[in-house]
Amino acid sequence: MLAIAILAAGKGTRMKSALPKVLHPLAGISMVERVLMSCNGLSPQRRLLIVGHQAEYLEEALSHIPGLEFVLQKPQRGTGHAIQQLLPILKDFEGELLVLNGDIPLLRPRTITKLIEHHRSSVTDVTILTAKISNPEGYGRVFVDQNDIVNSIIEERDCTQEQLNNTLTNAGIYCFNWKQLAKVLPKLNNENNQGELYLTDTIAMLSKPRHIAVDDSTEVNGVNDRKQMSNCESFFQQRLRDYWMKEGVTFLDESSCTISENSFIGKDVIIEPQTHLRGRCRIGQGCHLGPGSLLSNVELGSNVKVSYSVLKDAKIGDGVEIGPFAHIRPEAVISDDCKVGNFVEIKKSQVGTGTKISHLSYIGDAELGSNVNIGAGTITANFDGETKNRTIIGNESKTGANSVLVAPITLGSQVTVGAGSTLTKDVPNGSLALGRAKQLVKRNWSPSTKAQD
Ligand code: UD1
Ligand code: MG
């Protein structure tokens, strides 16, 4: 039987943030969710999250995670005090308690599995994860005897000058025999530099504490401040780019691009410099993204080209060309083989196959048929000051340059709109619509005749 407890009640003072530390995202996923992900495949009986500072906020932000139990620690008097809160909750529990600090987001699931296996195959009350770190600043130091049994963990602030030279550090991940831990938890005291109850002090009270050292110490990097968070972000970004490169994606300048964990990128996609994928993006095979583009929660078909553009919550078909300098906003659905050119904004609109909106247009709350040609500067005037209204344009229609379509309005198919028209009434199939003042030409006119005009 296994229970998992994640410590997330602390203030995260060193982050200097209004957002709880463990909710800060790394490659699009919060730190604490990453810690939960590192426990994937363990099938524990209980998953307990210790919350305290901004507890309600954390509970709300993580309410979508099934089976996660929130345990309140108030006030927060240290990591040992946090685990003391489990004494009534796990009163009848028998088995191991895996404890993880909520600020260690880089752990790999196989490291946790190894820790538990090692613990189960040894005669011990606790096994901790350690790391040899050349610059162990900020970490608790782990002291072992000649048989590699852990004698104690001493926090950096409580170390003597000599003890600080020890580079074996506590990663903040522990596998305890719960019944034994429950016996010693009430004995903790706060006689240390911070005046807190330290979970690490239980180690010296337990029988034959063991440790296993991680192979790659970056895995146990804790995030206590923005600099450490930035280092972790870089690590995730590198890991993601390495993964997608192995899957057949080209990056022209990989370090200038960022990818979210929940994005999928097809084969033979080329990603140019300064291009970023956020949220859940699905990028089809052979797309060419960037340079200079930001895509959030978008689905692209295959062979789509996007340059210097911003796309959000939209769906794009195969072979579409977007940009440079286009803005595709939420609920835009653009079908195959369309072209969306420079300085075009599309919002909450469906665009049919092969339609071209090549220059300087706003298309909002509209439905465009297939093979429509939207002339430069065409605007759907969708807002009447109170409500948003729809514009419908049938197949193979054309709007001239600088047309204003005042919604609600429907243009049939094969309609032609003369350049410079402002249309307020529906136009039937196959018609020409002109809505502009007739041109006036005065012959032999000069400024001196102006007064008589
Ligand atoms: C802790 C360890 C240290 C280890 C390091 C690894 C202790 C005493 N020290 O130090 O040995 O090397 O992690 O990263 O455990 N928390 C609570 N309630 C509290 C206080 C903290 O839930 O009352 C939570 C925090 O939200 C955080 C975790 O415990 O997720 C660790 O706390 P933090 O203050 O970051 O401890 P470190 O100084 O990093
Ligand atoms: Mg920490």
Short mmCIF file of C-alpha atoms and ligand atoms in Angstrom, two decimals:
data_model
loop_
_atom_site.label_atom_id
_atom_site.label_comp_id
_atom_site.label_asym_id
_atom_site.label_seq_id
_atom_site.Cartn_x
_atom_site.Cartn_y
_atom_site.Cartn_z
CA MET A 1 0.00 0.00 0.00
CA LEU A 2 1.30 3.40 -0.96
CA ALA A 3 0.18 6.93 -0.12
CA ILE A 4 1.71 10.03 -1.65
CA ALA A 5 1.99 13.39 0.11
CA ILE A 6 3.12 16.50 -1.69
CA LEU A 7 4.19 19.53 0.32
CA ALA A 8 2.75 22.71 -1.09
CA ALA A 9 1.73 24.81 1.90
CA GLY A 10 4.79 27.05 2.14
CA LYS A 11 4.76 30.75 1.33
CA GLY A 12 7.40 30.54 -1.38
CA THR A 13 8.77 33.81 0.01
CA ARG A 14 11.83 33.82 -2.22
CA MET A 15 9.66 33.91 -5.36
CA LYS A 16 8.24 37.30 -4.33
CA SER A 17 5.01 36.46 -6.15
CA ALA A 18 1.26 36.92 -5.74
CA LEU A 19 0.84 33.46 -7.30
CA PRO A 20 1.51 30.45 -5.03
CA LYS A 21 4.98 29.12 -5.88
CA VAL A 22 3.87 25.64 -6.89
CA LEU A 23 1.34 27.03 -9.40
CA HIS A 24 3.99 28.76 -11.48
CA PRO A 25 4.02 27.04 -14.88
CA LEU A 26 7.01 25.43 -16.53
CA ALA A 27 6.58 24.77 -20.26
CA GLY A 28 2.86 25.31 -19.69
CA ILE A 29 2.30 22.96 -16.73
CA SER A 30 2.34 24.04 -13.08
CA MET A 31 5.20 22.93 -10.88
CA VAL A 32 2.97 20.89 -8.60
CA GLU A 33 1.26 19.12 -11.52
CA ARG A 34 4.72 18.21 -12.76
CA VAL A 35 5.51 16.69 -9.37
CA LEU A 36 2.27 14.70 -9.65
CA MET A 37 3.27 13.63 -13.16
CA SER A 38 6.57 12.30 -11.83
CA CYS A 39 4.47 9.86 -9.75
CA ASN A 40 2.70 8.51 -12.84
CA GLY A 41 2.44 4.76 -12.91
CA LEU A 42 2.57 4.28 -9.12
CA SER A 43 -1.19 3.74 -8.50
CA PRO A 44 -1.20 4.92 -4.88
CA GLN A 45 -4.16 4.41 -2.53
CA ARG A 46 -4.18 8.10 -1.63
CA ARG A 47 -2.76 11.30 -3.10
CA LEU A 48 -2.60 14.08 -0.54
CA LEU A 49 -1.62 17.65 -1.19
CA ILE A 50 -0.66 19.72 1.86
CA VAL A 51 -1.89 23.26 1.33
CA GLY A 52 -1.78 26.33 3.54
CA HIS A 53 -0.65 29.61 2.07
CA GLN A 54 -3.38 30.65 -0.42
CA ALA A 55 -4.97 27.24 0.11
CA GLU A 56 -8.33 28.11 -1.49
CA TYR A 57 -6.61 29.37 -4.60
CA LEU A 58 -4.57 26.19 -4.93
CA GLU A 59 -7.60 23.97 -4.35
CA GLU A 60 -9.51 25.76 -7.07
CA ALA A 61 -6.64 25.69 -9.55
CA LEU A 62 -6.11 21.95 -9.03
CA SER A 63 -9.76 20.89 -8.66
CA HIS A 64 -9.64 19.18 -12.07
CA ILE A 65 -7.21 16.51 -10.84
CA PRO A 66 -9.22 13.39 -9.95
CA GLY A 67 -8.69 11.81 -6.54
CA LEU A 68 -6.39 14.53 -5.19
CA GLU A 69 -7.13 15.19 -1.49
CA PHE A 70 -6.31 18.58 0.01
CA VAL A 71 -5.00 18.70 3.56
CA LEU A 72 -4.86 22.06 5.31
CA GLN A 73 -1.76 23.10 7.24
CA LYS A 74 -2.42 26.33 9.10
CA PRO A 75 -0.21 27.99 10.22
CA GLN A 76 2.80 26.67 8.31
CA ARG A 77 5.44 25.70 10.82
CA GLY A 78 7.77 23.69 8.63
CA THR A 79 7.91 20.53 6.52
CA GLY A 80 7.70 18.26 9.59
CA HIS A 81 4.64 20.14 10.81
CA ALA A 82 3.12 19.70 7.33
CA ILE A 83 3.41 15.91 7.55
CA GLN A 84 2.13 15.94 11.14
CA GLN A 85 -1.22 17.05 9.63
CA LEU A 86 -1.51 13.55 8.15
CA LEU A 87 -1.52 11.81 11.54
CA PRO A 88 -5.33 11.83 11.93
CA ILE A 89 -5.95 11.34 8.20
CA LEU A 90 -3.71 8.28 7.83
CA LYS A 91 -4.54 6.88 11.29
CA ASP A 92 -5.42 3.45 9.93
CA PHE A 93 -3.09 3.45 6.96
CA GLU A 94 -0.42 0.79 6.67
CA GLY A 95 2.28 0.89 4.06
CA GLU A 96 4.68 3.43 2.63
CA LEU A 97 4.29 7.16 2.56
CA LEU A 98 6.10 8.80 -0.33
CA VAL A 99 6.74 12.46 0.47
CA LEU A 100 7.71 14.93 -2.24
CA ASN A 101 8.41 18.63 -1.96
CA GLY A 102 6.08 20.47 -4.33
CA ASP A 103 8.91 22.54 -5.79
CA ILE A 104 10.92 19.79 -7.49
CA PRO A 105 9.49 19.68 -11.01
CA LEU A 106 12.20 17.90 -13.01
CA LEU A 107 11.99 14.46 -11.44
CA ARG A 108 11.58 11.54 -13.79
CA PRO A 109 9.04 8.81 -12.91
CA ARG A 110 11.70 6.12 -13.17
CA THR A 111 13.72 7.80 -10.39
CA ILE A 112 10.74 7.61 -8.04
CA THR A 113 10.11 3.99 -9.00
CA LYS A 114 13.75 3.21 -8.26
CA LEU A 115 13.51 4.89 -4.86
CA ILE A 116 10.45 2.84 -3.91
CA GLU A 117 11.94 -0.43 -5.18
CA HIS A 118 15.16 0.25 -3.29
CA HIS A 119 13.17 0.98 -0.14
CA ARG A 120 11.11 -2.19 -0.43
CA SER A 121 14.18 -4.36 -0.92
CA SER A 122 16.01 -2.98 2.15
CA VAL A 123 15.46 -3.33 5.87
CA THR A 124 14.83 0.28 6.79
CA ASP A 125 12.23 2.76 8.02
CA VAL A 126 13.03 5.35 5.39
CA THR A 127 14.87 5.78 2.09
CA ILE A 128 15.68 9.24 0.84
CA LEU A 129 16.74 10.52 -2.53
CA THR A 130 20.09 12.31 -2.53
CA ALA A 131 22.25 14.07 -5.09
CA LYS A 132 25.93 14.93 -5.26
CA ILE A 133 25.90 18.59 -6.20
CA SER A 134 29.11 20.52 -6.75
CA ASN A 135 27.51 23.77 -5.62
CA PRO A 136 25.01 22.58 -3.00
CA GLU A 137 23.98 26.05 -1.85
CA GLY A 138 20.54 26.09 -0.22
CA TYR A 139 20.16 22.31 0.18
CA GLY A 140 20.14 20.24 3.38
CA ARG A 141 23.31 18.17 3.70
CA VAL A 142 23.10 14.40 4.16
CA PHE A 143 25.58 12.65 6.47
CA VAL A 144 26.17 8.91 6.07
CA ASP A 145 28.31 6.38 7.98
CA GLN A 146 30.81 3.93 6.49
CA ASN A 147 27.96 1.51 5.65
CA ASP A 148 26.12 4.24 3.73
CA ILE A 149 23.44 4.43 6.45
CA VAL A 150 22.14 7.99 6.82
CA ASN A 151 22.92 9.48 10.23
CA SER A 152 21.29 12.85 9.79
CA ILE A 153 20.19 15.63 7.47
CA ILE A 154 21.31 19.08 8.53
CA GLU A 155 19.81 22.17 6.93
CA GLU A 156 22.35 24.55 5.39
CA ARG A 157 21.52 27.30 7.90
CA ASP A 158 22.29 24.92 10.77
CA CYS A 159 25.54 23.48 9.33
CA THR A 160 28.97 24.23 10.75
CA GLN A 161 31.56 25.57 8.31
CA GLU A 162 32.99 22.07 7.99
CA GLN A 163 29.59 20.43 7.44
CA LEU A 164 28.95 22.85 4.58
CA ASN A 165 31.75 21.15 2.62
CA ASN A 166 29.62 18.01 2.33
CA THR A 167 28.20 17.92 -1.19
CA LEU A 168 25.73 15.06 -0.61
CA THR A 169 22.38 16.84 -0.54
CA ASN A 170 18.79 16.06 0.35
CA ALA A 171 16.54 16.15 -2.72
CA GLY A 172 13.34 16.50 -0.67
CA ILE A 173 11.89 13.12 -1.72
CA TYR A 174 11.44 10.43 0.91
CA CYS A 175 9.89 6.97 1.13
CA PHE A 176 8.84 6.30 4.75
CA ASN A 177 7.29 3.33 6.50
CA TRP A 178 4.26 5.26 7.65
CA LYS A 179 3.74 3.48 10.98
CA GLN A 180 7.35 4.19 12.04
CA LEU A 181 7.21 7.79 10.85
CA ALA A 182 3.91 8.34 12.68
CA LYS A 183 5.62 7.30 15.93
CA VAL A 184 8.42 9.88 15.65
CA LEU A 185 6.54 12.82 14.10
CA PRO A 186 5.19 14.07 17.46
CA LYS A 187 8.76 14.19 18.80
CA LEU A 188 9.94 16.95 16.43
CA ASN A 189 11.11 20.21 17.95
CA ASN A 190 11.89 23.60 16.45
CA GLU A 191 15.36 24.11 17.84
CA ASN A 192 16.92 25.25 14.61
CA ASN A 193 17.82 28.45 12.81
CA GLN A 194 14.33 28.89 11.32
CA GLY A 195 12.41 27.83 14.42
CA GLU A 196 10.45 25.30 12.32
CA LEU A 197 9.58 21.63 12.62
CA TYR A 198 11.74 19.92 10.02
CA LEU A 199 10.70 16.67 8.36
CA THR A 200 14.41 16.05 7.84
CA ASP A 201 14.87 15.73 11.62
CA THR A 202 12.80 12.52 11.63
CA ILE A 203 15.57 10.74 9.72
CA ALA A 204 17.91 10.54 12.69
CA MET A 205 15.05 9.11 14.81
CA LEU A 206 14.27 6.26 12.41
CA SER A 207 15.89 2.84 12.02
CA LYS A 208 18.64 2.33 9.42
CA PRO A 209 17.83 5.22 7.07
CA ARG A 210 19.01 4.53 3.53
CA HIS A 211 19.55 6.75 0.53
CA ILE A 212 19.94 6.41 -3.19
CA ALA A 213 21.72 9.03 -5.21
CA VAL A 214 20.25 10.26 -8.51
CA ASP A 215 22.42 9.72 -11.58
CA ASP A 216 21.67 13.16 -12.97
CA SER A 217 21.55 15.81 -10.27
CA THR A 218 19.64 18.32 -12.42
CA GLU A 219 16.58 16.11 -11.84
CA VAL A 220 16.36 17.25 -8.23
CA ASN A 221 16.76 20.97 -8.84
CA GLY A 222 14.43 22.71 -6.43
CA VAL A 223 12.70 25.93 -7.39
CA ASN A 224 12.89 28.52 -4.62
CA ASP A 225 13.41 31.70 -6.63
CA ARG A 226 12.95 33.09 -10.15
CA LYS A 227 16.48 32.26 -11.22
CA GLN A 228 16.04 28.59 -10.36
CA MET A 229 12.66 28.68 -12.12
CA SER A 230 14.25 30.11 -15.24
CA ASN A 231 16.89 27.35 -15.18
CA CYS A 232 14.14 24.72 -14.94
CA GLU A 233 12.21 26.31 -17.81
CA SER A 234 15.34 26.17 -19.99
CA PHE A 235 15.81 22.54 -19.05
CA PHE A 236 12.22 21.65 -20.06
CA GLN A 237 12.50 23.62 -23.29
CA GLN A 238 15.68 21.81 -24.24
CA ARG A 239 14.10 18.45 -23.37
CA LEU A 240 11.02 19.23 -25.49
CA ARG A 241 13.02 20.46 -28.48
CA ASP A 242 15.31 17.43 -28.30
CA TYR A 243 12.25 15.20 -28.26
CA TRP A 244 10.62 16.87 -31.28
CA MET A 245 13.87 16.93 -33.23
CA LYS A 246 14.07 13.16 -32.73
CA GLU A 247 10.51 12.99 -34.08
CA GLY A 248 11.51 14.75 -37.32
CA VAL A 249 11.07 18.47 -36.61
CA THR A 250 13.61 21.07 -37.78
CA PHE A 251 14.48 24.11 -35.67
CA LEU A 252 16.47 26.83 -37.41
CA ASP A 253 17.53 28.47 -34.17
CA GLU A 254 16.29 26.17 -31.46
CA SER A 255 17.22 28.25 -28.44
CA SER A 256 14.99 31.12 -29.60
CA CYS A 257 11.86 28.93 -29.76
CA THR A 258 9.64 27.70 -26.93
CA ILE A 259 7.22 24.77 -26.98
CA SER A 260 4.50 23.80 -24.53
CA GLU A 261 4.42 20.31 -23.07
CA ASN A 262 0.91 19.68 -24.43
CA SER A 263 1.68 20.46 -28.05
CA PHE A 264 2.07 17.95 -30.85
CA ILE A 265 4.25 18.62 -33.90
CA GLY A 266 4.11 16.53 -37.07
CA LYS A 267 7.02 15.29 -39.14
CA ASP A 268 8.99 17.61 -41.44
CA VAL A 269 7.71 20.70 -39.71
CA ILE A 270 10.19 23.57 -39.94
CA ILE A 271 10.24 26.03 -37.06
CA GLU A 272 12.01 29.30 -37.75
CA PRO A 273 13.51 31.60 -35.09
CA GLN A 274 11.40 33.33 -32.44
CA THR A 275 8.42 31.04 -32.84
CA HIS A 276 6.44 29.87 -29.82
CA LEU A 277 3.79 27.21 -29.22
CA ARG A 278 1.60 27.65 -26.15
CA GLY A 279 -1.19 25.59 -24.60
CA ARG A 280 -2.38 22.68 -26.71
CA CYS A 281 -1.26 23.09 -30.30
CA ARG A 282 -1.48 20.40 -32.97
CA ILE A 283 0.76 21.12 -35.91
CA GLY A 284 0.28 18.94 -38.99
CA GLN A 285 3.00 17.43 -41.14
CA GLY A 286 5.17 19.68 -43.31
CA CYS A 287 4.08 23.00 -41.79
CA HIS A 288 6.49 25.93 -41.90
CA LEU A 289 6.18 28.11 -38.81
CA GLY A 290 7.81 31.48 -38.29
CA PRO A 291 9.90 33.39 -38.10
CA GLY A 292 8.41 35.48 -35.31
CA SER A 293 5.10 33.72 -34.64
CA LEU A 294 3.02 32.96 -31.55
CA LEU A 295 0.53 30.07 -31.68
CA SER A 296 -1.71 29.26 -28.70
CA ASN A 297 -4.17 26.35 -28.69
CA VAL A 298 -4.32 26.11 -32.46
CA GLU A 299 -4.79 23.18 -34.76
CA LEU A 300 -3.02 23.37 -38.12
CA GLY A 301 -3.55 20.89 -40.95
CA SER A 302 -0.58 19.81 -43.06
CA ASN A 303 1.69 22.11 -45.09
CA VAL A 304 0.45 25.31 -43.50
CA LYS A 305 2.76 28.32 -43.71
CA VAL A 306 2.71 30.93 -40.95
CA SER A 307 5.08 33.88 -40.78
CA TYR A 308 5.25 36.80 -38.33
CA SER A 309 1.73 36.11 -37.10
CA VAL A 310 -0.28 35.55 -33.94
CA LEU A 311 -2.87 32.74 -33.81
CA LYS A 312 -5.04 31.77 -30.86
CA ASP A 313 -7.81 29.19 -30.29
CA ALA A 314 -8.28 28.64 -34.02
CA LYS A 315 -8.45 25.79 -36.50
CA ILE A 316 -6.64 25.96 -39.83
CA GLY A 317 -6.96 23.48 -42.72
CA ASP A 318 -4.30 22.04 -45.04
CA GLY A 319 -2.12 24.18 -47.30
CA VAL A 320 -3.18 27.52 -45.81
CA GLU A 321 -0.81 30.50 -45.99
CA ILE A 322 -0.93 32.95 -43.12
CA GLY A 323 0.97 36.23 -42.81
CA PRO A 324 3.17 38.02 -42.65
CA PHE A 325 1.49 40.03 -39.86
CA ALA A 326 -1.87 38.32 -39.58
CA HIS A 327 -3.88 37.99 -36.38
CA ILE A 328 -6.10 34.92 -36.16
CA ARG A 329 -8.30 35.13 -33.10
CA PRO A 330 -10.51 32.70 -31.16
CA GLU A 331 -13.10 30.62 -33.02
CA ALA A 332 -11.67 31.30 -36.44
CA VAL A 333 -12.00 28.22 -38.63
CA ILE A 334 -10.12 28.48 -41.90
CA SER A 335 -10.53 25.72 -44.48
CA ASP A 336 -7.97 24.18 -46.83
CA ASP A 337 -5.93 26.21 -49.33
CA CYS A 338 -6.93 29.64 -48.04
CA LYS A 339 -4.63 32.64 -47.99
CA VAL A 340 -4.68 35.14 -45.17
CA GLY A 341 -2.23 37.92 -45.97
CA ASN A 342 -0.67 40.89 -44.29
CA PHE A 343 -2.53 42.98 -41.73
CA VAL A 344 -5.58 40.75 -41.75
CA GLU A 345 -7.52 40.03 -38.56
CA ILE A 346 -10.03 37.17 -38.40
CA LYS A 347 -12.26 36.51 -35.40
CA LYS A 348 -15.07 33.99 -34.80
CA SER A 349 -15.54 33.32 -38.50
CA GLN A 350 -15.67 30.36 -40.85
CA VAL A 351 -13.73 30.72 -44.08
CA GLY A 352 -14.43 28.29 -46.93
CA THR A 353 -11.90 26.39 -49.03
CA GLY A 354 -9.63 28.36 -51.34
CA THR A 355 -10.77 31.78 -50.11
CA LYS A 356 -8.27 34.62 -50.19
CA ILE A 357 -8.13 37.53 -47.77
CA SER A 358 -4.84 38.94 -48.85
CA HIS A 359 -4.46 42.44 -47.45
CA LEU A 360 -5.60 44.82 -44.70
CA SER A 361 -8.95 43.30 -43.68
CA TYR A 362 -11.06 42.70 -40.59
CA ILE A 363 -13.32 39.66 -40.79
CA GLY A 364 -15.38 39.16 -37.62
CA ASP A 365 -18.52 37.09 -36.92
CA ALA A 366 -18.61 36.10 -40.57
CA GLU A 367 -19.18 33.07 -42.72
CA LEU A 368 -17.32 33.09 -46.03
CA GLY A 369 -17.97 30.49 -48.70
CA SER A 370 -15.35 28.82 -50.86
CA ASN A 371 -13.16 30.63 -53.41
CA VAL A 372 -14.21 34.04 -52.17
CA ASN A 373 -11.84 36.91 -52.92
CA ILE A 374 -11.79 39.57 -50.28
CA GLY A 375 -10.32 42.79 -51.67
CA ALA A 376 -7.74 44.86 -49.84
CA GLY A 377 -9.20 46.82 -46.95
CA THR A 378 -12.54 44.99 -46.79
CA ILE A 379 -14.13 45.30 -43.36
CA THR A 380 -17.05 43.44 -41.84
CA ALA A 381 -18.65 46.10 -39.65
CA ASN A 382 -19.97 43.60 -37.12
CA PHE A 383 -20.71 45.79 -34.10
CA ASP A 384 -23.62 48.20 -34.10
CA GLY A 385 -22.75 49.62 -30.71
CA GLU A 386 -24.85 47.08 -28.88
CA THR A 387 -24.57 43.65 -30.44
CA LYS A 388 -22.29 41.72 -32.74
CA ASN A 389 -23.93 40.86 -36.07
CA ARG A 390 -23.08 38.31 -38.73
CA THR A 391 -21.89 38.75 -42.29
CA ILE A 392 -22.46 35.92 -44.75
CA ILE A 393 -20.74 35.79 -48.14
CA GLY A 394 -21.56 33.06 -50.67
CA ASN A 395 -19.16 31.02 -52.80
CA GLU A 396 -17.02 32.73 -55.46
CA SER A 397 -18.01 36.25 -54.48
CA LYS A 398 -15.56 39.14 -54.69
CA THR A 399 -15.35 42.32 -52.68
CA GLY A 400 -13.57 45.33 -54.14
CA ALA A 401 -10.92 47.24 -52.27
CA ASN A 402 -12.10 49.24 -49.27
CA SER A 403 -15.56 47.66 -49.00
CA VAL A 404 -17.49 47.99 -45.76
CA LEU A 405 -20.11 45.30 -45.16
CA VAL A 406 -22.43 46.54 -42.45
CA ALA A 407 -23.77 43.51 -40.59
CA PRO A 408 -26.18 41.85 -40.37
CA ILE A 409 -25.82 41.32 -44.10
CA THR A 410 -25.86 38.44 -46.56
CA LEU A 411 -24.17 38.48 -49.95
CA GLY A 412 -25.15 35.58 -52.19
CA SER A 413 -22.75 33.57 -54.29
CA GLN A 414 -20.89 35.02 -57.29
CA VAL A 415 -21.59 38.53 -56.06
CA THR A 416 -19.23 41.35 -56.99
CA VAL A 417 -18.92 44.36 -54.71
CA GLY A 418 -17.53 47.51 -56.30
CA ALA A 419 -14.48 49.03 -54.68
CA GLY A 420 -15.18 51.59 -51.98
CA SER A 421 -18.74 50.40 -51.36
CA THR A 422 -20.51 50.57 -48.04
CA LEU A 423 -23.27 47.95 -48.15
CA THR A 424 -26.12 47.81 -45.69
CA LYS A 425 -28.57 45.58 -47.59
CA ASP A 426 -28.44 41.95 -48.70
CA VAL A 427 -27.27 41.20 -52.23
CA PRO A 428 -28.73 38.27 -54.24
CA ASN A 429 -26.65 35.66 -56.11
CA GLY A 430 -24.83 36.77 -59.23
CA SER A 431 -25.29 40.55 -58.67
CA LEU A 432 -23.02 43.55 -58.77
CA ALA A 433 -23.44 45.78 -55.73
CA LEU A 434 -22.22 49.34 -55.63
CA GLY A 435 -22.71 51.55 -52.62
CA ARG A 436 -20.70 54.71 -53.14
CA ALA A 437 -21.18 58.24 -54.34
CA LYS A 438 -20.99 58.69 -58.11
CA GLN A 439 -17.78 60.26 -59.28
CA LEU A 440 -18.09 63.91 -60.17
CA VAL A 441 -15.70 65.48 -62.66
CA LYS A 442 -15.66 69.23 -63.26
CA ARG A 443 -13.75 70.15 -66.35
CA ASN A 444 -11.40 73.09 -66.55
CA TRP A 445 -11.46 73.59 -62.82
CA SER A 446 -8.77 75.44 -60.86
CA PRO A 447 -8.53 76.72 -57.27
CA SER A 448 -9.60 80.18 -58.40
CA THR A 449 -13.03 78.81 -59.49
CA LYS A 450 -13.50 77.22 -56.05
CA ALA A 451 -15.69 80.02 -54.64
CA GLN A 452 -18.32 79.40 -57.31
CA ASP A 453 -18.61 75.68 -56.52
C1 UD1 B 1 13.87 21.53 1.74
C2 UD1 B 1 14.59 20.57 2.73
C3 UD1 B 1 16.06 20.49 2.35
C4 UD1 B 1 16.18 20.01 0.91
C5 UD1 B 1 15.39 20.91 -0.05
C6 UD1 B 1 15.34 20.28 -1.43
C7 UD1 B 1 13.46 20.71 4.89
C8 UD1 B 1 13.52 21.24 6.28
N1 UD1 B 1 14.45 21.04 4.08
O1 UD1 B 1 14.44 22.82 1.90
O2 UD1 B 1 16.74 19.58 3.21
O3 UD1 B 1 17.57 19.99 0.55
O4 UD1 B 1 14.02 21.04 0.41
O5 UD1 B 1 14.72 21.11 -2.36
O6 UD1 B 1 12.53 19.98 4.58
N2 UD1 B 1 6.21 23.45 2.93
C9 UD1 B 1 5.01 23.14 3.52
N3 UD1 B 1 4.76 23.59 4.78
C10 UD1 B 1 5.67 24.31 5.49
C11 UD1 B 1 6.91 24.62 4.87
C12 UD1 B 1 7.16 24.16 3.60
O7 UD1 B 1 4.16 22.48 2.91
O8 UD1 B 1 5.37 24.67 6.63
C13 UD1 B 1 6.47 22.97 1.53
C14 UD1 B 1 6.80 24.10 0.55
O9 UD1 B 1 5.62 24.61 -0.06
C15 UD1 B 1 7.71 23.40 -0.45
C16 UD1 B 1 8.35 22.27 0.36
O10 UD1 B 1 7.60 22.14 1.55
O11 UD1 B 1 6.99 22.83 -1.54
C17 UD1 B 1 9.80 22.58 0.71
O12 UD1 B 1 9.88 23.82 1.40
P1 UD1 B 1 11.03 24.86 1.10
O13 UD1 B 1 10.82 26.02 1.98
O14 UD1 B 1 11.18 25.08 -0.33
O15 UD1 B 1 12.28 24.03 1.67
P2 UD1 B 1 13.80 24.16 1.22
O16 UD1 B 1 14.39 25.32 1.91
O17 UD1 B 1 13.89 24.11 -0.24
MG MG B 2 12.55 24.34 -1.76
#
